[in-house]
């Protein structure tokens, strides 16, 4: 990546790199700046002459770092970095053109401190680009999300007001383990003392947060995997399905939220899950190229049968005689 050729610009970039990567060597600093190691040392000298406490540490883990008492370096972005930030915001389908929205306001502040050449490009993208609305997205309240994240980091118990329905709020006492964003939805992975069980809550349904003095130790788990596994538990209709293939192949075809996969003694794969929507669940099962049959759950079994009949009808040729049903079999 090429930076401004002026010594001042390169010295400032050196300051940013030393601040962002404490212990950076002169060789690596030169690579990042696109100059020789000797030139990199010269830029470090310029910083020291300006009164900035750039110290060097010898040894295999040594390099340049900023000493104590240094002021925060100027906020600097390359065009690629600035556009990457704006595009990431657009990917989240936020309205960055609205200056009253927290995200739009933040992008506006960043744009105002960018160099003019970078700011022009960012403003052009911001002005003419629109993100397609994600109708499944559910954006939670910013203050509530911040409070939950801070409680997770601090390991503090919280009392929640949780909307089980739009007109019904339930008080819950939980240990917040992690906040997970999955497919434009925000989830709180927690231990609920109210029901004495692990729970995954929708952050957009949290109406209030009261952070308490009690602390807790979160378990050593992968939050994303745990949330995905939990999304297949506790729904109205239980279901089991048996796939005629190994677990690793089935796992590649099905999203984790459909349920838990188990390897059987004969090398096949059992799926154990639940759902509130048998029709949608049948469609997820149909994504797998591995043959399967529903072994438990009448609602999902019937939904799979209906889906199969719809697909047969959709693929039928009007000029070809349809297969006859005899004694419950298709001939």
PDB file of C-alpha atoms in Angstrom:
ATOM      1  CA  UNK A   1       0.000   0.000   0.000  1.00  0.00           C
ATOM      2  CA  UNK A   2       1.537   3.333  -1.015  1.00  0.00           C
ATOM      3  CA  UNK A   3       1.370   6.256   1.382  1.00  0.00           C
ATOM      4  CA  UNK A   4       1.975   9.957   0.804  1.00  0.00           C
ATOM      5  CA  UNK A   5       5.608  10.453  -0.217  1.00  0.00           C
ATOM      6  CA  UNK A   6       6.223  13.416   2.121  1.00  0.00           C
ATOM      7  CA  UNK A   7       8.492  12.774   5.143  1.00  0.00           C
ATOM      8  CA  UNK A   8       5.894  14.311   7.472  1.00  0.00           C
ATOM      9  CA  UNK A   9       3.145  11.961   6.292  1.00  0.00           C
ATOM     10  CA  UNK A  10       5.418   8.949   6.592  1.00  0.00           C
ATOM     11  CA  UNK A  11       6.553   9.994  10.069  1.00  0.00           C
ATOM     12  CA  UNK A  12       2.907  10.275  11.180  1.00  0.00           C
ATOM     13  CA  UNK A  13       2.168   6.870   9.657  1.00  0.00           C
ATOM     14  CA  UNK A  14       5.179   5.482  11.532  1.00  0.00           C
ATOM     15  CA  UNK A  15       3.710   6.922  14.733  1.00  0.00           C
ATOM     16  CA  UNK A  16       0.371   5.237  14.044  1.00  0.00           C
ATOM     17  CA  UNK A  17       2.042   1.884  13.312  1.00  0.00           C
ATOM     18  CA  UNK A  18       4.173   2.011  16.474  1.00  0.00           C
ATOM     19  CA  UNK A  19       1.072   2.885  18.497  1.00  0.00           C
ATOM     20  CA  UNK A  20      -1.031   0.114  16.935  1.00  0.00           C
ATOM     21  CA  UNK A  21       1.709  -2.569  16.974  1.00  0.00           C
ATOM     22  CA  UNK A  22       3.887  -2.132  20.087  1.00  0.00           C
ATOM     23  CA  UNK A  23       7.218  -3.885  19.558  1.00  0.00           C
ATOM     24  CA  UNK A  24       7.242  -3.418  15.783  1.00  0.00           C
ATOM     25  CA  UNK A  25      10.753  -3.811  14.384  1.00  0.00           C
ATOM     26  CA  UNK A  26      12.518  -1.339  12.112  1.00  0.00           C
ATOM     27  CA  UNK A  27      12.440  -3.920   9.312  1.00  0.00           C
ATOM     28  CA  UNK A  28       8.688  -4.460   9.585  1.00  0.00           C
ATOM     29  CA  UNK A  29       8.074  -0.737   9.998  1.00  0.00           C
ATOM     30  CA  UNK A  30       9.993  -0.136   6.778  1.00  0.00           C
ATOM     31  CA  UNK A  31       7.938  -2.801   4.963  1.00  0.00           C
ATOM     32  CA  UNK A  32       4.691  -1.170   6.088  1.00  0.00           C
ATOM     33  CA  UNK A  33       5.878   2.281   5.018  1.00  0.00           C
ATOM     34  CA  UNK A  34       7.339   1.041   1.744  1.00  0.00           C
ATOM     35  CA  UNK A  35      10.842   2.212   2.607  1.00  0.00           C
ATOM     36  CA  UNK A  36      14.144   0.686   3.679  1.00  0.00           C
ATOM     37  CA  UNK A  37      14.934  -0.248   7.271  1.00  0.00           C
ATOM     38  CA  UNK A  38      17.394   2.638   7.437  1.00  0.00           C
ATOM     39  CA  UNK A  39      14.712   5.103   6.299  1.00  0.00           C
ATOM     40  CA  UNK A  40      12.308   3.718   8.892  1.00  0.00           C
ATOM     41  CA  UNK A  41      14.859   4.444  11.618  1.00  0.00           C
ATOM     42  CA  UNK A  42      15.157   7.979  10.243  1.00  0.00           C
ATOM     43  CA  UNK A  43      11.391   8.519  10.628  1.00  0.00           C
ATOM     44  CA  UNK A  44      11.615   7.260  14.202  1.00  0.00           C
ATOM     45  CA  UNK A  45      14.323   9.870  14.736  1.00  0.00           C
ATOM     46  CA  UNK A  46      11.980  12.575  13.398  1.00  0.00           C
ATOM     47  CA  UNK A  47       9.353  11.528  15.938  1.00  0.00           C
ATOM     48  CA  UNK A  48      11.859  11.664  18.767  1.00  0.00           C
ATOM     49  CA  UNK A  49      13.021  15.127  17.659  1.00  0.00           C
ATOM     50  CA  UNK A  50       9.376  16.224  17.868  1.00  0.00           C
ATOM     51  CA  UNK A  51       9.384  15.204  21.536  1.00  0.00           C
ATOM     52  CA  UNK A  52       7.471  11.938  21.208  1.00  0.00           C
ATOM     53  CA  UNK A  53       8.784   9.233  23.595  1.00  0.00           C
ATOM     54  CA  UNK A  54       9.472   6.427  21.095  1.00  0.00           C
ATOM     55  CA  UNK A  55      11.534   3.843  22.963  1.00  0.00           C
ATOM     56  CA  UNK A  56      13.344   0.817  21.572  1.00  0.00           C
ATOM     57  CA  UNK A  57      13.607  -2.548  23.339  1.00  0.00           C
ATOM     58  CA  UNK A  58      16.364  -5.006  22.500  1.00  0.00           C
ATOM     59  CA  UNK A  59      15.989  -8.795  22.257  1.00  0.00           C
ATOM     60  CA  UNK A  60      13.896 -11.298  20.250  1.00  0.00           C
ATOM     61  CA  UNK A  61      10.648  -9.644  21.362  1.00  0.00           C
ATOM     62  CA  UNK A  62      11.983  -6.107  21.165  1.00  0.00           C
ATOM     63  CA  UNK A  63      11.220  -3.258  18.809  1.00  0.00           C
ATOM     64  CA  UNK A  64       9.708   0.224  18.920  1.00  0.00           C
ATOM     65  CA  UNK A  65       6.936   1.215  21.278  1.00  0.00           C
ATOM     66  CA  UNK A  66       5.555   4.459  22.700  1.00  0.00           C
ATOM     67  CA  UNK A  67       6.646   5.453  26.174  1.00  0.00           C
ATOM     68  CA  UNK A  68       4.357   6.730  28.919  1.00  0.00           C
ATOM     69  CA  UNK A  69       2.734  10.130  28.655  1.00  0.00           C
ATOM     70  CA  UNK A  70       2.344  10.251  24.887  1.00  0.00           C
ATOM     71  CA  UNK A  71      -0.782  11.869  23.512  1.00  0.00           C
ATOM     72  CA  UNK A  72      -3.168   9.921  21.313  1.00  0.00           C
ATOM     73  CA  UNK A  73      -1.885  10.078  17.699  1.00  0.00           C
ATOM     74  CA  UNK A  74      -4.045  11.724  15.016  1.00  0.00           C
ATOM     75  CA  UNK A  75      -6.908   9.666  13.596  1.00  0.00           C
ATOM     76  CA  UNK A  76      -5.747   8.591  10.141  1.00  0.00           C
ATOM     77  CA  UNK A  77      -7.394   6.354   7.546  1.00  0.00           C
ATOM     78  CA  UNK A  78      -6.375   5.315   4.062  1.00  0.00           C
ATOM     79  CA  UNK A  79      -9.061   5.419   1.383  1.00  0.00           C
ATOM     80  CA  UNK A  80      -9.327   1.609   1.495  1.00  0.00           C
ATOM     81  CA  UNK A  81      -9.752   1.615   5.282  1.00  0.00           C
ATOM     82  CA  UNK A  82     -12.394   4.351   5.229  1.00  0.00           C
ATOM     83  CA  UNK A  83     -14.363   2.680   2.432  1.00  0.00           C
ATOM     84  CA  UNK A  84     -14.055  -0.683   4.183  1.00  0.00           C
ATOM     85  CA  UNK A  85     -15.640   0.823   7.291  1.00  0.00           C
ATOM     86  CA  UNK A  86     -18.505   2.384   5.321  1.00  0.00           C
ATOM     87  CA  UNK A  87     -19.112  -0.844   3.386  1.00  0.00           C
ATOM     88  CA  UNK A  88     -19.157  -2.855   6.634  1.00  0.00           C
ATOM     89  CA  UNK A  89     -21.815  -0.498   7.977  1.00  0.00           C
ATOM     90  CA  UNK A  90     -23.835  -0.898   4.780  1.00  0.00           C
ATOM     91  CA  UNK A  91     -23.532  -4.683   5.052  1.00  0.00           C
ATOM     92  CA  UNK A  92     -25.278  -4.341   8.393  1.00  0.00           C
ATOM     93  CA  UNK A  93     -28.078  -2.476   6.570  1.00  0.00           C
ATOM     94  CA  UNK A  94     -27.769   0.617   8.762  1.00  0.00           C
ATOM     95  CA  UNK A  95     -29.006   3.966   7.459  1.00  0.00           C
ATOM     96  CA  UNK A  96     -25.685   5.818   7.331  1.00  0.00           C
ATOM     97  CA  UNK A  97     -27.261   8.742   5.472  1.00  0.00           C
ATOM     98  CA  UNK A  98     -29.395   9.700   8.501  1.00  0.00           C
ATOM     99  CA  UNK A  99     -27.330  12.087  10.684  1.00  0.00           C
ATOM    100  CA  UNK A 100     -29.731  11.580  13.621  1.00  0.00           C
ATOM    101  CA  UNK A 101     -29.073   7.825  13.690  1.00  0.00           C
ATOM    102  CA  UNK A 102     -26.154   6.777  15.974  1.00  0.00           C
ATOM    103  CA  UNK A 103     -24.381   5.005  13.093  1.00  0.00           C
ATOM    104  CA  UNK A 104     -24.957   7.845  10.648  1.00  0.00           C
ATOM    105  CA  UNK A 105     -23.747  10.358  13.232  1.00  0.00           C
ATOM    106  CA  UNK A 106     -20.586   8.328  13.930  1.00  0.00           C
ATOM    107  CA  UNK A 107     -19.737   7.974  10.235  1.00  0.00           C
ATOM    108  CA  UNK A 108     -20.273  11.720   9.822  1.00  0.00           C
ATOM    109  CA  UNK A 109     -17.795  12.497  12.612  1.00  0.00           C
ATOM    110  CA  UNK A 110     -15.190  10.170  11.110  1.00  0.00           C
ATOM    111  CA  UNK A 111     -15.683  11.676   7.651  1.00  0.00           C
ATOM    112  CA  UNK A 112     -15.130  15.213   8.963  1.00  0.00           C
ATOM    113  CA  UNK A 113     -11.629  14.365  10.214  1.00  0.00           C
ATOM    114  CA  UNK A 114     -10.533  12.482   7.094  1.00  0.00           C
ATOM    115  CA  UNK A 115      -8.215  14.062   4.535  1.00  0.00           C
ATOM    116  CA  UNK A 116     -10.202  15.825   1.826  1.00  0.00           C
ATOM    117  CA  UNK A 117      -9.270  13.336  -0.906  1.00  0.00           C
ATOM    118  CA  UNK A 118     -10.424  10.388   1.210  1.00  0.00           C
ATOM    119  CA  UNK A 119     -13.515  12.177   2.522  1.00  0.00           C
ATOM    120  CA  UNK A 120     -14.740  12.938  -1.031  1.00  0.00           C
ATOM    121  CA  UNK A 121     -14.710   9.244  -1.953  1.00  0.00           C
ATOM    122  CA  UNK A 122     -16.403   8.209   1.293  1.00  0.00           C
ATOM    123  CA  UNK A 123     -19.126  10.841   0.917  1.00  0.00           C
ATOM    124  CA  UNK A 124     -19.770   9.745  -2.670  1.00  0.00           C
ATOM    125  CA  UNK A 125     -20.291   6.137  -1.592  1.00  0.00           C
ATOM    126  CA  UNK A 126     -22.376   7.246   1.360  1.00  0.00           C
ATOM    127  CA  UNK A 127     -24.580   9.442  -0.829  1.00  0.00           C
ATOM    128  CA  UNK A 128     -25.288   7.127  -3.754  1.00  0.00           C
ATOM    129  CA  UNK A 129     -25.235   3.658  -2.160  1.00  0.00           C
ATOM    130  CA  UNK A 130     -28.317   2.144  -0.556  1.00  0.00           C
ATOM    131  CA  UNK A 131     -28.411  -1.143   1.334  1.00  0.00           C
ATOM    132  CA  UNK A 132     -31.244  -3.504   0.459  1.00  0.00           C
ATOM    133  CA  UNK A 133     -33.454  -3.813   3.540  1.00  0.00           C
ATOM    134  CA  UNK A 134     -33.059  -7.047   5.466  1.00  0.00           C
ATOM    135  CA  UNK A 135     -36.615  -7.792   6.542  1.00  0.00           C
ATOM    136  CA  UNK A 136     -35.458 -10.486   8.956  1.00  0.00           C
ATOM    137  CA  UNK A 137     -33.082  -8.118  10.754  1.00  0.00           C
ATOM    138  CA  UNK A 138     -33.981  -7.095  14.293  1.00  0.00           C
ATOM    139  CA  UNK A 139     -31.952  -4.192  15.615  1.00  0.00           C
ATOM    140  CA  UNK A 140     -31.891  -3.861  19.387  1.00  0.00           C
ATOM    141  CA  UNK A 141     -31.764  -0.660  21.385  1.00  0.00           C
ATOM    142  CA  UNK A 142     -28.209   0.721  21.455  1.00  0.00           C
ATOM    143  CA  UNK A 143     -28.199   1.571  25.180  1.00  0.00           C
ATOM    144  CA  UNK A 144     -29.592  -1.834  26.159  1.00  0.00           C
ATOM    145  CA  UNK A 145     -27.070  -3.644  23.962  1.00  0.00           C
ATOM    146  CA  UNK A 146     -24.211  -1.618  25.453  1.00  0.00           C
ATOM    147  CA  UNK A 147     -25.367  -2.401  28.999  1.00  0.00           C
ATOM    148  CA  UNK A 148     -25.551  -6.129  28.227  1.00  0.00           C
ATOM    149  CA  UNK A 149     -22.111  -6.216  26.594  1.00  0.00           C
ATOM    150  CA  UNK A 150     -20.576  -4.363  29.543  1.00  0.00           C
ATOM    151  CA  UNK A 151     -22.250  -6.768  31.981  1.00  0.00           C
ATOM    152  CA  UNK A 152     -20.820  -9.711  30.015  1.00  0.00           C
ATOM    153  CA  UNK A 153     -17.324  -8.230  30.159  1.00  0.00           C
ATOM    154  CA  UNK A 154     -17.574  -7.391  33.868  1.00  0.00           C
ATOM    155  CA  UNK A 155     -19.214 -10.700  34.802  1.00  0.00           C
ATOM    156  CA  UNK A 156     -22.144  -8.968  36.515  1.00  0.00           C
ATOM    157  CA  UNK A 157     -25.600 -10.458  36.994  1.00  0.00           C
ATOM    158  CA  UNK A 158     -28.515  -8.516  35.483  1.00  0.00           C
ATOM    159  CA  UNK A 159     -32.256  -8.211  35.942  1.00  0.00           C
ATOM    160  CA  UNK A 160     -34.074  -8.032  32.614  1.00  0.00           C
ATOM    161  CA  UNK A 161     -37.489  -6.984  31.489  1.00  0.00           C
ATOM    162  CA  UNK A 162     -38.063  -9.436  28.611  1.00  0.00           C
ATOM    163  CA  UNK A 163     -40.942  -9.237  26.124  1.00  0.00           C
ATOM    164  CA  UNK A 164     -42.345 -12.734  25.644  1.00  0.00           C
ATOM    165  CA  UNK A 165     -45.021 -11.054  23.503  1.00  0.00           C
ATOM    166  CA  UNK A 166     -45.375  -7.445  22.338  1.00  0.00           C
ATOM    167  CA  UNK A 167     -47.851  -6.803  25.172  1.00  0.00           C
ATOM    168  CA  UNK A 168     -46.365  -9.069  27.850  1.00  0.00           C
ATOM    169  CA  UNK A 169     -43.148  -8.401  29.781  1.00  0.00           C
ATOM    170  CA  UNK A 170     -41.469 -10.938  32.053  1.00  0.00           C
ATOM    171  CA  UNK A 171     -38.824 -10.201  34.672  1.00  0.00           C
ATOM    172  CA  UNK A 172     -35.758 -12.460  34.468  1.00  0.00           C
ATOM    173  CA  UNK A 173     -32.603 -12.774  36.557  1.00  0.00           C
ATOM    174  CA  UNK A 174     -29.688 -13.927  34.379  1.00  0.00           C
ATOM    175  CA  UNK A 175     -25.912 -14.275  34.194  1.00  0.00           C
ATOM    176  CA  UNK A 176     -25.039 -12.778  30.767  1.00  0.00           C
ATOM    177  CA  UNK A 177     -22.332 -14.892  29.148  1.00  0.00           C
ATOM    178  CA  UNK A 178     -22.035 -13.372  25.675  1.00  0.00           C
ATOM    179  CA  UNK A 179     -23.795 -11.304  23.019  1.00  0.00           C
ATOM    180  CA  UNK A 180     -23.822 -13.049  19.623  1.00  0.00           C
ATOM    181  CA  UNK A 181     -24.855 -11.571  16.271  1.00  0.00           C
ATOM    182  CA  UNK A 182     -26.155 -14.177  13.840  1.00  0.00           C
ATOM    183  CA  UNK A 183     -27.827 -13.456  10.487  1.00  0.00           C
ATOM    184  CA  UNK A 184     -28.688  -9.855  11.455  1.00  0.00           C
ATOM    185  CA  UNK A 185     -30.218 -10.932  14.772  1.00  0.00           C
ATOM    186  CA  UNK A 186     -28.677 -10.215  18.184  1.00  0.00           C
ATOM    187  CA  UNK A 187     -28.811 -12.887  20.881  1.00  0.00           C
ATOM    188  CA  UNK A 188     -27.903 -12.940  24.566  1.00  0.00           C
ATOM    189  CA  UNK A 189     -26.440 -16.260  25.687  1.00  0.00           C
ATOM    190  CA  UNK A 190     -27.011 -16.513  29.425  1.00  0.00           C
ATOM    191  CA  UNK A 191     -27.846 -18.636  32.442  1.00  0.00           C
ATOM    192  CA  UNK A 192     -31.362 -17.876  33.647  1.00  0.00           C
ATOM    193  CA  UNK A 193     -31.803 -18.106  37.428  1.00  0.00           C
ATOM    194  CA  UNK A 194     -35.516 -17.613  36.810  1.00  0.00           C
ATOM    195  CA  UNK A 195     -35.888 -21.026  35.149  1.00  0.00           C
ATOM    196  CA  UNK A 196     -32.537 -22.507  36.327  1.00  0.00           C
ATOM    197  CA  UNK A 197     -31.394 -23.288  32.785  1.00  0.00           C
ATOM    198  CA  UNK A 198     -29.295 -21.991  29.923  1.00  0.00           C
ATOM    199  CA  UNK A 199     -31.166 -19.625  27.653  1.00  0.00           C
ATOM    200  CA  UNK A 200     -30.674 -17.714  24.399  1.00  0.00           C
ATOM    201  CA  UNK A 201     -32.673 -14.477  24.416  1.00  0.00           C
ATOM    202  CA  UNK A 202     -33.376 -12.032  21.605  1.00  0.00           C
ATOM    203  CA  UNK A 203     -31.708  -8.740  22.521  1.00  0.00           C
ATOM    204  CA  UNK A 204     -34.335  -6.767  20.581  1.00  0.00           C
ATOM    205  CA  UNK A 205     -36.939  -8.145  23.021  1.00  0.00           C
ATOM    206  CA  UNK A 206     -35.085  -6.909  26.100  1.00  0.00           C
ATOM    207  CA  UNK A 207     -37.071  -3.908  27.346  1.00  0.00           C
ATOM    208  CA  UNK A 208     -34.912  -2.984  30.352  1.00  0.00           C
ATOM    209  CA  UNK A 209     -31.584  -3.897  31.973  1.00  0.00           C
ATOM    210  CA  UNK A 210     -30.631  -3.487  35.620  1.00  0.00           C
ATOM    211  CA  UNK A 211     -26.988  -4.407  36.318  1.00  0.00           C
ATOM    212  CA  UNK A 212     -26.612  -5.886  39.818  1.00  0.00           C
ATOM    213  CA  UNK A 213     -23.687  -6.168  42.224  1.00  0.00           C
ATOM    214  CA  UNK A 214     -23.556  -9.987  42.136  1.00  0.00           C
ATOM    215  CA  UNK A 215     -20.779 -11.407  39.981  1.00  0.00           C
ATOM    216  CA  UNK A 216     -20.336 -14.752  38.212  1.00  0.00           C
ATOM    217  CA  UNK A 217     -17.765 -16.790  36.278  1.00  0.00           C
ATOM    218  CA  UNK A 218     -18.840 -17.580  32.692  1.00  0.00           C
ATOM    219  CA  UNK A 219     -18.252 -21.136  31.440  1.00  0.00           C
ATOM    220  CA  UNK A 220     -15.489 -21.940  28.947  1.00  0.00           C
ATOM    221  CA  UNK A 221     -17.635 -22.421  25.834  1.00  0.00           C
ATOM    222  CA  UNK A 222     -17.764 -21.248  22.233  1.00  0.00           C
ATOM    223  CA  UNK A 223     -20.617 -18.673  22.328  1.00  0.00           C
ATOM    224  CA  UNK A 224     -21.435 -18.849  18.599  1.00  0.00           C
ATOM    225  CA  UNK A 225     -21.624 -22.654  18.474  1.00  0.00           C
ATOM    226  CA  UNK A 226     -23.615 -22.746  21.708  1.00  0.00           C
ATOM    227  CA  UNK A 227     -26.165 -20.255  20.405  1.00  0.00           C
ATOM    228  CA  UNK A 228     -26.555 -22.150  17.126  1.00  0.00           C
ATOM    229  CA  UNK A 229     -27.063 -25.443  18.950  1.00  0.00           C
ATOM    230  CA  UNK A 230     -29.537 -23.872  21.357  1.00  0.00           C
ATOM    231  CA  UNK A 231     -31.675 -22.487  18.543  1.00  0.00           C
ATOM    232  CA  UNK A 232     -32.741 -26.063  17.806  1.00  0.00           C
ATOM    233  CA  UNK A 233     -33.882 -26.768  21.391  1.00  0.00           C
ATOM    234  CA  UNK A 234     -37.026 -26.106  23.366  1.00  0.00           C
ATOM    235  CA  UNK A 235     -39.546 -25.482  20.571  1.00  0.00           C
ATOM    236  CA  UNK A 236     -43.079 -26.839  20.384  1.00  0.00           C
ATOM    237  CA  UNK A 237     -42.644 -29.813  18.038  1.00  0.00           C
ATOM    238  CA  UNK A 238     -39.915 -32.361  18.768  1.00  0.00           C
ATOM    239  CA  UNK A 239     -38.346 -34.163  15.827  1.00  0.00           C
ATOM    240  CA  UNK A 240     -35.773 -36.845  15.095  1.00  0.00           C
ATOM    241  CA  UNK A 241     -34.421 -37.831  11.701  1.00  0.00           C
ATOM    242  CA  UNK A 242     -31.995 -40.534  10.598  1.00  0.00           C
ATOM    243  CA  UNK A 243     -29.603 -39.809   7.725  1.00  0.00           C
ATOM    244  CA  UNK A 244     -27.952 -42.550   5.676  1.00  0.00           C
ATOM    245  CA  UNK A 245     -24.529 -40.920   5.774  1.00  0.00           C
ATOM    246  CA  UNK A 246     -21.635 -40.041   8.087  1.00  0.00           C
ATOM    247  CA  UNK A 247     -21.906 -37.170  10.521  1.00  0.00           C
ATOM    248  CA  UNK A 248     -19.308 -34.934   8.849  1.00  0.00           C
ATOM    249  CA  UNK A 249     -21.128 -35.056   5.511  1.00  0.00           C
ATOM    250  CA  UNK A 250     -24.538 -34.344   7.051  1.00  0.00           C
ATOM    251  CA  UNK A 251     -23.084 -31.493   9.143  1.00  0.00           C
ATOM    252  CA  UNK A 252     -21.873 -29.767   5.968  1.00  0.00           C
ATOM    253  CA  UNK A 253     -25.393 -29.743   4.538  1.00  0.00           C
ATOM    254  CA  UNK A 254     -27.484 -28.598   7.504  1.00  0.00           C
ATOM    255  CA  UNK A 255     -27.295 -25.380   9.536  1.00  0.00           C
ATOM    256  CA  UNK A 256     -26.528 -25.916  13.210  1.00  0.00           C
ATOM    257  CA  UNK A 257     -29.755 -24.370  14.410  1.00  0.00           C
ATOM    258  CA  UNK A 258     -31.854 -27.310  13.165  1.00  0.00           C
ATOM    259  CA  UNK A 259     -30.647 -29.435  16.088  1.00  0.00           C
ATOM    260  CA  UNK A 260     -28.003 -31.749  17.494  1.00  0.00           C
ATOM    261  CA  UNK A 261     -26.279 -34.323  15.303  1.00  0.00           C
ATOM    262  CA  UNK A 262     -25.191 -37.705  16.713  1.00  0.00           C
ATOM    263  CA  UNK A 263     -23.262 -40.518  15.080  1.00  0.00           C
ATOM    264  CA  UNK A 264     -24.998 -43.908  15.333  1.00  0.00           C
ATOM    265  CA  UNK A 265     -23.265 -47.250  15.882  1.00  0.00           C
ATOM    266  CA  UNK A 266     -23.769 -48.247  12.246  1.00  0.00           C
ATOM    267  CA  UNK A 267     -22.107 -45.086  10.899  1.00  0.00           C
ATOM    268  CA  UNK A 268     -25.264 -43.136  10.129  1.00  0.00           C
ATOM    269  CA  UNK A 269     -26.314 -39.787  11.626  1.00  0.00           C
ATOM    270  CA  UNK A 270     -29.212 -38.967  13.930  1.00  0.00           C
ATOM    271  CA  UNK A 271     -30.644 -35.454  14.132  1.00  0.00           C
ATOM    272  CA  UNK A 272     -32.443 -34.436  17.329  1.00  0.00           C
ATOM    273  CA  UNK A 273     -34.178 -31.070  17.296  1.00  0.00           C
ATOM    274  CA  UNK A 274     -37.425 -29.163  17.638  1.00  0.00           C
ATOM    275  CA  UNK A 275     -39.318 -26.435  15.843  1.00  0.00           C
ATOM    276  CA  UNK A 276     -42.305 -24.129  15.954  1.00  0.00           C
ATOM    277  CA  UNK A 277     -42.609 -24.298  12.158  1.00  0.00           C
ATOM    278  CA  UNK A 278     -42.761 -27.859  10.763  1.00  0.00           C
ATOM    279  CA  UNK A 279     -43.025 -26.551   7.185  1.00  0.00           C
ATOM    280  CA  UNK A 280     -39.818 -24.507   7.452  1.00  0.00           C
ATOM    281  CA  UNK A 281     -38.069 -27.391   9.202  1.00  0.00           C
ATOM    282  CA  UNK A 282     -39.012 -29.749   6.367  1.00  0.00           C
ATOM    283  CA  UNK A 283     -37.463 -27.334   3.888  1.00  0.00           C
ATOM    284  CA  UNK A 284     -34.198 -27.286   5.884  1.00  0.00           C
ATOM    285  CA  UNK A 285     -34.111 -31.094   5.906  1.00  0.00           C
ATOM    286  CA  UNK A 286     -34.668 -31.158   2.166  1.00  0.00           C
ATOM    287  CA  UNK A 287     -31.444 -29.200   1.646  1.00  0.00           C
ATOM    288  CA  UNK A 288     -29.442 -32.302   2.474  1.00  0.00           C
ATOM    289  CA  UNK A 289     -28.443 -34.537  -0.452  1.00  0.00           C
ATOM    290  CA  UNK A 290     -28.061 -37.398   2.037  1.00  0.00           C
ATOM    291  CA  UNK A 291     -31.145 -39.677   2.106  1.00  0.00           C
ATOM    292  CA  UNK A 292     -33.069 -39.474   5.372  1.00  0.00           C
ATOM    293  CA  UNK A 293     -36.320 -40.374   7.057  1.00  0.00           C
ATOM    294  CA  UNK A 294     -38.137 -38.711   9.928  1.00  0.00           C
ATOM    295  CA  UNK A 295     -38.179 -41.244  12.776  1.00  0.00           C
ATOM    296  CA  UNK A 296     -40.069 -39.127  15.330  1.00  0.00           C
ATOM    297  CA  UNK A 297     -42.310 -36.075  15.169  1.00  0.00           C
ATOM    298  CA  UNK A 298     -45.590 -36.508  13.321  1.00  0.00           C
ATOM    299  CA  UNK A 299     -45.892 -32.795  12.506  1.00  0.00           C
ATOM    300  CA  UNK A 300     -42.537 -32.599  10.731  1.00  0.00           C
ATOM    301  CA  UNK A 301     -43.066 -36.009   9.100  1.00  0.00           C
ATOM    302  CA  UNK A 302     -46.320 -34.758   7.551  1.00  0.00           C
ATOM    303  CA  UNK A 303     -44.666 -31.484   6.496  1.00  0.00           C
ATOM    304  CA  UNK A 304     -41.901 -33.482   4.731  1.00  0.00           C
ATOM    305  CA  UNK A 305     -44.539 -35.578   2.956  1.00  0.00           C
ATOM    306  CA  UNK A 306     -46.422 -32.480   1.827  1.00  0.00           C
ATOM    307  CA  UNK A 307     -43.219 -30.896   0.570  1.00  0.00           C
ATOM    308  CA  UNK A 308     -42.413 -34.049  -1.376  1.00  0.00           C
ATOM    309  CA  UNK A 309     -45.840 -34.038  -3.011  1.00  0.00           C
ATOM    310  CA  UNK A 310     -45.458 -30.358  -3.961  1.00  0.00           C
ATOM    311  CA  UNK A 311     -42.065 -31.001  -5.518  1.00  0.00           C
ATOM    312  CA  UNK A 312     -43.370 -34.003  -7.485  1.00  0.00           C
ATOM    313  CA  UNK A 313     -46.262 -31.913  -8.766  1.00  0.00           C
ATOM    314  CA  UNK A 314     -43.949 -29.037  -9.685  1.00  0.00           C
ATOM    315  CA  UNK A 315     -41.665 -31.328 -11.673  1.00  0.00           C
ATOM    316  CA  UNK A 316     -44.463 -33.204 -13.435  1.00  0.00           C
ATOM    317  CA  UNK A 317     -44.784 -32.919 -17.233  1.00  0.00           C
ATOM    318  CA  UNK A 318     -48.390 -32.257 -18.254  1.00  0.00           C
ATOM    319  CA  UNK A 319     -47.972 -34.568 -21.259  1.00  0.00           C
ATOM    320  CA  UNK A 320     -46.601 -37.503 -19.292  1.00  0.00           C
ATOM    321  CA  UNK A 321     -48.934 -39.857 -17.423  1.00  0.00           C
ATOM    322  CA  UNK A 322     -48.538 -39.563 -13.651  1.00  0.00           C
ATOM    323  CA  UNK A 323     -47.485 -42.617 -11.613  1.00  0.00           C
ATOM    324  CA  UNK A 324     -50.361 -44.619 -10.135  1.00  0.00           C
ATOM    325  CA  UNK A 325     -50.695 -45.160  -6.395  1.00  0.00           C
ATOM    326  CA  UNK A 326     -51.332 -48.777  -5.431  1.00  0.00           C
ATOM    327  CA  UNK A 327     -51.506 -50.079  -1.894  1.00  0.00           C
ATOM    328  CA  UNK A 328     -49.763 -46.992  -0.570  1.00  0.00           C
ATOM    329  CA  UNK A 329     -46.801 -47.388  -2.974  1.00  0.00           C
ATOM    330  CA  UNK A 330     -45.766 -45.380  -6.008  1.00  0.00           C
ATOM    331  CA  UNK A 331     -45.291 -47.553  -9.096  1.00  0.00           C
TER     332      UNK A 331
END
